[in-house]
Every structure is written in structure tokens, then in C-alpha cells.
mmCIF file of C-alpha atoms and ligand atoms in Angstrom:
data_model
loop_
_atom_site.group_PDB
_atom_site.id
_atom_site.type_symbol
_atom_site.label_atom_id
_atom_site.label_comp_id
_atom_site.label_asym_id
_atom_site.label_seq_id
_atom_site.Cartn_x
_atom_site.Cartn_y
_atom_site.Cartn_z
ATOM 1 C CA MET A 1 91.986 -13.336 4.302
ATOM 2 C CA GLU A 2 92.598 -13.320 7.803
ATOM 3 C CA ALA A 3 93.188 -16.417 9.110
ATOM 4 C CA GLN A 4 90.240 -18.643 11.018
ATOM 5 C CA GLN A 5 90.142 -20.169 14.243
ATOM 6 C CA GLU A 6 87.785 -22.525 16.065
ATOM 7 C CA TYR A 7 86.126 -21.178 19.007
ATOM 8 C CA ARG A 8 84.327 -24.327 21.342
ATOM 9 C CA VAL A 9 80.819 -23.085 22.313
ATOM 10 C CA CYS A 10 79.050 -25.847 24.132
ATOM 11 C CA ALA A 11 77.206 -28.502 23.272
ATOM 12 C CA LEU A 12 74.847 -29.029 20.728
ATOM 13 C CA ASP A 13 72.466 -30.176 23.149
ATOM 14 C CA GLU A 14 73.055 -27.174 25.459
ATOM 15 C CA ILE A 15 71.255 -25.037 23.220
ATOM 16 C CA PRO A 16 67.761 -25.894 23.414
ATOM 17 C CA ASP A 17 65.505 -25.325 19.577
ATOM 18 C CA GLY A 18 64.284 -21.955 19.100
ATOM 19 C CA ASP A 19 66.554 -20.388 21.373
ATOM 20 C CA GLY A 20 70.293 -19.363 21.379
ATOM 21 C CA VAL A 21 73.588 -19.456 23.984
ATOM 22 C CA LEU A 22 76.130 -17.332 24.538
ATOM 23 C CA GLY A 23 79.787 -18.332 23.628
ATOM 24 C CA ILE A 24 82.882 -16.569 23.547
ATOM 25 C CA ALA A 25 85.514 -16.933 20.741
ATOM 26 C CA GLY A 26 88.746 -15.021 21.422
ATOM 27 C CA SER A 27 87.707 -11.554 22.593
ATOM 28 C CA LEU A 28 84.243 -11.282 20.899
ATOM 29 C CA GLU A 29 81.473 -12.465 22.914
ATOM 30 C CA VAL A 30 78.372 -14.492 20.082
ATOM 31 C CA GLY A 31 75.462 -15.754 20.355
ATOM 32 C CA VAL A 32 74.668 -19.293 18.986
ATOM 33 C CA PHE A 33 70.804 -19.977 17.602
ATOM 34 C CA ARG A 34 69.212 -22.900 16.816
ATOM 35 C CA ARG A 35 66.356 -23.675 14.866
ATOM 36 C CA GLY A 36 66.076 -27.517 14.185
ATOM 37 C CA GLN A 37 69.187 -28.887 12.744
ATOM 38 C CA GLN A 38 70.110 -24.908 11.870
ATOM 39 C CA LEU A 39 72.233 -22.722 14.050
ATOM 40 C CA TYR A 40 73.245 -19.699 13.432
ATOM 41 C CA ALA A 41 76.170 -17.506 14.950
ATOM 42 C CA TYR A 42 76.524 -13.623 15.798
ATOM 43 C CA GLU A 43 78.519 -11.634 17.653
ATOM 44 C CA ASN A 44 76.839 -10.034 20.238
ATOM 45 C CA ARG A 45 77.047 -6.395 19.210
ATOM 46 C CA CYS A 46 73.703 -4.533 17.478
ATOM 47 C CA ALA A 47 74.431 -2.906 14.704
ATOM 48 C CA HIS A 48 72.555 0.494 16.161
ATOM 49 C CA GLN A 49 74.201 1.109 19.216
ATOM 50 C CA GLY A 50 76.239 -2.144 20.052
ATOM 51 C CA GLY A 51 73.554 -3.240 22.330
ATOM 52 C CA PRO A 52 73.484 -6.908 23.877
ATOM 53 C CA VAL A 53 71.079 -8.414 20.660
ATOM 54 C CA CYS A 54 71.962 -11.823 20.956
ATOM 55 C CA THR A 55 70.554 -11.817 24.296
ATOM 56 C CA GLY A 56 67.027 -10.290 22.465
ATOM 57 C CA GLU A 57 63.766 -12.322 22.020
ATOM 58 C CA LEU A 58 63.317 -14.835 18.987
ATOM 59 C CA LEU A 59 59.894 -14.014 17.512
ATOM 60 C CA GLY A 60 58.449 -15.042 14.247
ATOM 61 C CA LYS A 61 58.340 -12.123 11.760
ATOM 62 C CA THR A 62 54.822 -9.631 13.093
ATOM 63 C CA VAL A 63 52.858 -9.687 9.374
ATOM 64 C CA GLN A 64 49.388 -7.781 9.359
ATOM 65 C CA ILE A 65 46.168 -8.813 7.890
ATOM 66 C CA LEU A 66 43.890 -6.185 6.176
ATOM 67 C CA ASP A 67 40.274 -6.513 5.456
ATOM 68 C CA GLU A 68 38.991 -4.917 1.932
ATOM 69 C CA GLY A 69 39.186 -1.794 2.936
ATOM 70 C CA LYS A 70 43.325 -2.131 3.679
ATOM 71 C CA GLU A 71 42.637 -1.655 7.300
ATOM 72 C CA VAL A 72 44.395 -4.101 10.909
ATOM 73 C CA THR A 73 42.105 -6.689 11.321
ATOM 74 C CA ALA A 74 44.872 -8.642 12.709
ATOM 75 C CA GLU A 75 48.574 -9.220 13.354
ATOM 76 C CA ILE A 76 50.022 -12.656 13.484
ATOM 77 C CA PHE A 77 53.981 -13.938 14.006
ATOM 78 C CA ASP A 78 54.911 -16.052 10.854
ATOM 79 C CA GLU A 79 57.484 -18.173 12.448
ATOM 80 C CA SER A 80 58.513 -18.645 8.656
ATOM 81 C CA GLU A 81 60.747 -15.713 9.170
ATOM 82 C CA MET A 82 62.418 -15.650 12.769
ATOM 83 C CA HIS A 83 63.327 -12.614 13.953
ATOM 84 C CA LEU A 84 66.011 -11.823 16.820
ATOM 85 C CA ILE A 85 64.820 -8.405 18.534
ATOM 86 C CA CYS A 86 67.574 -6.098 20.301
ATOM 87 C CA PRO A 87 66.939 -5.584 23.989
ATOM 88 C CA TRP A 88 67.758 -2.083 24.298
ATOM 89 C CA HIS A 89 65.661 -0.302 21.030
ATOM 90 C CA GLY A 90 63.834 -3.306 19.293
ATOM 91 C CA TRP A 91 65.687 -3.447 16.105
ATOM 92 C CA GLU A 92 64.526 -6.679 14.529
ATOM 93 C CA TYR A 93 67.182 -9.122 12.836
ATOM 94 C CA ASP A 94 66.552 -12.180 10.534
ATOM 95 C CA LEU A 95 67.604 -14.529 11.983
ATOM 96 C CA ALA A 96 69.019 -16.888 9.003
ATOM 97 C CA THR A 97 70.542 -13.688 7.424
ATOM 98 C CA GLY A 98 71.549 -11.326 10.240
ATOM 99 C CA GLU A 99 69.978 -8.664 8.009
ATOM 100 C CA LEU A 100 68.016 -5.952 9.696
ATOM 101 C CA ALA A 101 64.240 -6.747 8.710
ATOM 102 C CA CYS A 102 63.342 -3.219 7.961
ATOM 103 C CA ASP A 103 66.455 -2.059 6.248
ATOM 104 C CA ARG A 104 68.981 -4.887 4.833
ATOM 105 C CA ARG A 105 71.865 -2.651 4.574
ATOM 106 C CA TYR A 106 72.175 -3.108 8.334
ATOM 107 C CA ARG A 107 73.454 -6.679 9.797
ATOM 108 C CA LEU A 108 75.423 -8.124 12.248
ATOM 109 C CA ARG A 109 78.739 -10.031 12.252
ATOM 110 C CA ARG A 110 78.225 -13.432 11.743
ATOM 111 C CA PHE A 111 80.605 -16.474 11.798
ATOM 112 C CA ASP A 112 80.754 -20.053 10.671
ATOM 113 C CA VAL A 113 79.252 -22.170 13.209
ATOM 114 C CA SER A 114 80.010 -25.968 13.000
ATOM 115 C CA VAL A 115 79.296 -28.987 15.160
ATOM 116 C CA ARG A 116 81.516 -32.474 15.293
ATOM 117 C CA ASP A 117 80.866 -35.018 18.109
ATOM 118 C CA GLY A 118 77.781 -33.216 19.285
ATOM 119 C CA ILE A 119 80.199 -30.248 20.258
ATOM 120 C CA VAL A 120 79.284 -27.119 18.171
ATOM 121 C CA TYR A 121 82.534 -24.632 17.212
ATOM 122 C CA VAL A 122 82.323 -21.271 16.020
ATOM 123 C CA SER A 123 84.673 -20.175 13.263
ATOM 124 C CA ALA A 124 86.052 -16.443 13.843
ATOM 125 C CA PRO A 125 88.988 -14.385 13.063
ATOM 126 C CA ASN A 126 92.195 -15.766 14.697
ATOM 127 C CA GLY A 127 92.651 -13.409 17.671
ATOM 128 C CA ALA A 128 89.555 -11.929 16.712
ATOM 129 C CA ASP A 129 88.551 -8.931 18.259
HETATM 130 S S1 LIG B 1 71.446 -1.449 20.918
HETATM 131 FE FE1 LIG B 1 70.392 -2.658 19.293
HETATM 132 S S2 LIG B 1 68.502 -1.457 18.701
HETATM 133 FE FE2 LIG B 1 69.821 0.348 19.563
#
């Protein structure tokens, strides 16, 4: 197993609830997102073509409401599953898992994230690249 190193990203209160910040872990750019008490950290690199996925919007999963004839009558954003939308071509990742919402074989590179004394740390491979 690769040796891990902790990298300080920012103070916890610098990450608004429902939003994220970019930080550096060694030579990697990472996005750290906050949802309530939960934090998620991913490399800022889309699985599609390497776009800056962590600079994208966070939106609830799109749910279509159908009538009895299976015609779409409305679309809503279901915030029980938040999606991170890559700004380059719109690939949508499940914020909680980093998996591509429409094909779970693809995923973002995820890192452990922790908080001590109000400071957010990301664990990445030593000399991460
Ligand atoms: S690079 Fe992210 S959707 Fe294409």
C-alpha cells in the first residue's frame, strides 16, 4: 500500500455547507466538498477528458415525474443525491461516492478527508502525482 501523507487544505469554516473549495495535496489539485457534517475530497480531474470537475456545480439528481401514460410532466432536483457536474461536457458524478451517475464503472479519484482542531486535511499518496 502506498504511504499516505496529510495535506492541510483550509479551515472547516471556509467551506460553506453545500459547496466546495479547491486545495492542493502534494502535486494534485483536489476539491473538498461539504454537505452538513460530511466532507468529500476528489482529485480535480474528470474521468472523461481530465476537465476541472471540482469547479462544477452541485445539483440534486434530476428526477422525472411521469403521468399514467409515462409522459414526462415535470423534472425536479432530488437533493437526497447530490451531483457534481463537470463544467466541460456535463458528466454528472454522485458527490457521495464519486461515481459517474449514469455509469458507475467510472469514478473520480477519491481521498480520505479529516478535520482536526477546525482544520481540514486530505490524505493523498506521499509525493502525490
Ligand atoms: S472533461 Fe468532464 S465531462 Fe468532459
